[in-house]
Amino acid sequence: MDNSPSGRTVVVTGGTRGVGAGIARAFAETGARVLACARRPPEQPLEGVEFTSLDLRDPPAVRAFFDALPRLDVLVNNAGGAPYRRLADADAERHARVIELNLLTPLTASLAAYEHLRRARGAVVMIGSVSGGRPSPGSAAYGAAKAGLENLARSMAVEWAPEVRVNTLVVGMVRTELAGLHYGGPDGLDAVSRTVPLGRLAVPSDVGAAAVFLASGAAAYISGASLLVHGGGERPAFLDAATANKPSDRYDQEE
C-alpha cells in the first residue's frame, strides 16, 4: 500500500453526513483522493470530497462503480443505521432490510473492491457499533447486523491476508445531526453524555481520526482487530443499584 497520503484513493460509503462525513473529511485532510458514495448528495458539499450517487443495495451498480475506478487503496464501509423499532412492532421483512443495509452491503462493497485493494495492498475499515456487543432493545436487527459485521471482518482479514488488512471500528454514541432523534434535546444529550466515562459523546472527527489510523502505515501490523471508539464505554448499571460500597460519612471519616 502506498503510504503517501496524497497517492491514495479512499472510498467512504455513506460519507455524506454524520459519522461518514467526518471520516471523509479526515481522509481528505491527509491529501488523499476521497470519494463518498450514497443515494443522496450531501446538503453541503464537503471540501476535498467527491460525491457519487450509488445505491449500495444494488450489487450490479456497486460492481460497476468499483470497476470504473483506476485504483483504490482504502474502503471504509460506513453506510448503515436504523430507526428505533421494537421487534414486535414490524414484520420480518422490515427488519431484514436493516440487516441488509448494515451487513450485506458492506460485504457487497468489499467483494467489489477486492481486486483493487489486493493490487494496492490496501485496507478495509468496517464501521461497527457497541450495539453489536450488547443487548440492543429497539434496534435489535441493527445490533445483530453489527455483530455479524465484526465477525465478517475477522474472517475477511484471515482470507485476504497478507495483501489486504481488514479491521473494525466499534463506535459508541456520536453527536451528529440526528443525535436528537435518539437522545432527545439539549438536556437529553447532556444527560446521556454524563453516562460516558470521558464525559461527552464522540464527534464525527473522533471516528475519522481512528479510521485514518487503521488505514495508515502506522497500523501496518494490525488486521482482524476491533478498536473501541466509545469514550470508555458505559458505567455498569449495577454499580448505581448496589447498596454496598457507597460513600458515606461513616466511612469517609477517619477513626
PDB file of N, CA and C in Angstrom, residues 6 17 21 33 67 71 89 97 99 114 121 129 148 159 173-174 180 186-188 245 247-248 255:
ATOM      1  N   SER A   6      -1.109  11.535  -0.249  1.00  0.00           N
ATOM      2  CA  SER A   6      -1.544  12.164  -1.484  1.00  0.00           C
ATOM      3  C   SER A   6      -1.658  11.164  -2.629  1.00  0.00           C
ATOM      4  N   ARG A  17     -22.849  12.601   5.459  1.00  0.00           N
ATOM      5  CA  ARG A  17     -23.298  13.300   6.664  1.00  0.00           C
ATOM      6  C   ARG A  17     -22.885  12.497   7.883  1.00  0.00           C
ATOM      7  N   ALA A  21     -19.418  11.657   7.006  1.00  0.00           N
ATOM      8  CA  ALA A  21     -18.812  12.915   6.586  1.00  0.00           C
ATOM      9  C   ALA A  21     -17.551  13.200   7.386  1.00  0.00           C
ATOM     10  N   ARG A  33      -7.268  11.288  -2.282  1.00  0.00           N
ATOM     11  CA  ARG A  33      -8.465  11.485  -3.094  1.00  0.00           C
ATOM     12  C   ARG A  33      -9.587  10.709  -2.401  1.00  0.00           C
ATOM     13  N   ASP A  67     -15.471  -1.093 -10.498  1.00  0.00           N
ATOM     14  CA  ASP A  67     -14.744  -1.458 -11.712  1.00  0.00           C
ATOM     15  C   ASP A  67     -14.259  -0.230 -12.467  1.00  0.00           C
ATOM     16  N   ARG A  71      -7.939   3.086  -9.377  1.00  0.00           N
ATOM     17  CA  ARG A  71      -7.246   2.440  -8.265  1.00  0.00           C
ATOM     18  C   ARG A  71      -8.058   2.654  -6.991  1.00  0.00           C
ATOM     19  N   ASP A  89     -42.998  -4.709  16.659  1.00  0.00           N
ATOM     20  CA  ASP A  89     -43.711  -3.602  16.019  1.00  0.00           C
ATOM     21  C   ASP A  89     -43.525  -3.564  14.498  1.00  0.00           C
ATOM     22  N   ARG A  97     -34.431  -5.627   6.039  1.00  0.00           N
ATOM     23  CA  ARG A  97     -33.833  -4.515   5.310  1.00  0.00           C
ATOM     24  C   ARG A  97     -32.743  -3.836   6.142  1.00  0.00           C
ATOM     25  N   ILE A  99     -30.837  -5.398   8.319  1.00  0.00           N
ATOM     26  CA  ILE A  99     -29.697  -6.310   8.255  1.00  0.00           C
ATOM     27  C   ILE A  99     -29.018  -6.209   6.900  1.00  0.00           C
ATOM     28  N   TYR A 114     -12.356  -5.776  -3.928  1.00  0.00           N
ATOM     29  CA  TYR A 114     -11.250  -6.664  -3.544  1.00  0.00           C
ATOM     30  C   TYR A 114     -10.055  -6.599  -4.483  1.00  0.00           C
ATOM     31  N   ARG A 121      -2.405  -3.507  -2.011  1.00  0.00           N
ATOM     32  CA  ARG A 121      -2.110  -3.935  -0.633  1.00  0.00           C
ATOM     33  C   ARG A 121      -2.770  -2.942   0.330  1.00  0.00           C
ATOM     34  N   SER A 129     -20.396  -1.075  15.735  1.00  0.00           N
ATOM     35  CA  SER A 129     -21.116  -0.366  16.793  1.00  0.00           C
ATOM     36  C   SER A 129     -21.067  -1.166  18.081  1.00  0.00           C
ATOM     37  N   GLY A 148     -22.589  -9.343  13.347  1.00  0.00           N
ATOM     38  CA  GLY A 148     -22.167 -10.105  12.182  1.00  0.00           C
ATOM     39  C   GLY A 148     -21.070  -9.411  11.400  1.00  0.00           C
ATOM     40  N   GLU A 159      -8.791 -14.453   5.384  1.00  0.00           N
ATOM     41  CA  GLU A 159      -8.846 -14.911   3.999  1.00  0.00           C
ATOM     42  C   GLU A 159      -8.056 -14.006   3.060  1.00  0.00           C
ATOM     43  N   MET A 173     -21.631   6.145  21.145  1.00  0.00           N
ATOM     44  CA  MET A 173     -22.585   7.217  20.850  1.00  0.00           C
ATOM     45  C   MET A 173     -21.867   8.436  20.260  1.00  0.00           C
ATOM     46  N   VAL A 174     -22.449   8.981  19.194  1.00  0.00           N
ATOM     47  CA  VAL A 174     -21.822  10.087  18.470  1.00  0.00           C
ATOM     48  C   VAL A 174     -22.808  11.243  18.357  1.00  0.00           C
ATOM     49  N   GLY A 180     -30.309  14.071  18.226  1.00  0.00           N
ATOM     50  CA  GLY A 180     -31.501  14.411  18.992  1.00  0.00           C
ATOM     51  C   GLY A 180     -32.625  13.407  18.824  1.00  0.00           C
ATOM     52  N   PRO A 186     -31.319  19.192  24.048  1.00  0.00           N
ATOM     53  CA  PRO A 186     -30.062  19.502  24.747  1.00  0.00           C
ATOM     54  C   PRO A 186     -29.950  18.849  26.115  1.00  0.00           C
ATOM     55  N   ASP A 187     -31.051  18.841  26.883  1.00  0.00           N
ATOM     56  CA  ASP A 187     -30.993  18.216  28.207  1.00  0.00           C
ATOM     57  C   ASP A 187     -30.738  16.720  28.097  1.00  0.00           C
ATOM     58  N   GLY A 188     -31.391  16.075  27.125  1.00  0.00           N
ATOM     59  CA  GLY A 188     -31.181  14.647  26.928  1.00  0.00           C
ATOM     60  C   GLY A 188     -29.761  14.339  26.505  1.00  0.00           C
ATOM     61  N   ASN A 245     -20.648  -0.545  49.214  1.00  0.00           N
ATOM     62  CA  ASN A 245     -19.562   0.281  48.693  1.00  0.00           C
ATOM     63  C   ASN A 245     -20.023   1.660  48.244  1.00  0.00           C
ATOM     64  N   PRO A 247     -20.283   5.694  49.145  1.00  0.00           N
ATOM     65  CA  PRO A 247     -19.655   6.686  50.025  1.00  0.00           C
ATOM     66  C   PRO A 247     -20.630   7.107  51.126  1.00  0.00           C
ATOM     67  N   SER A 248     -20.129   7.245  52.315  1.00  0.00           N
ATOM     68  CA  SER A 248     -20.963   7.704  53.424  1.00  0.00           C
ATOM     69  C   SER A 248     -20.080   8.402  54.440  1.00  0.00           C
ATOM     70  N   GLU A 255     -11.057   7.276  61.773  1.00  0.00           N
ATOM     71  CA  GLU A 255     -11.314   6.854  63.166  1.00  0.00           C
ATOM     72  C   GLU A 255     -10.051   6.976  63.980  1.00  0.00           C
TER      73      GLU A 255
END
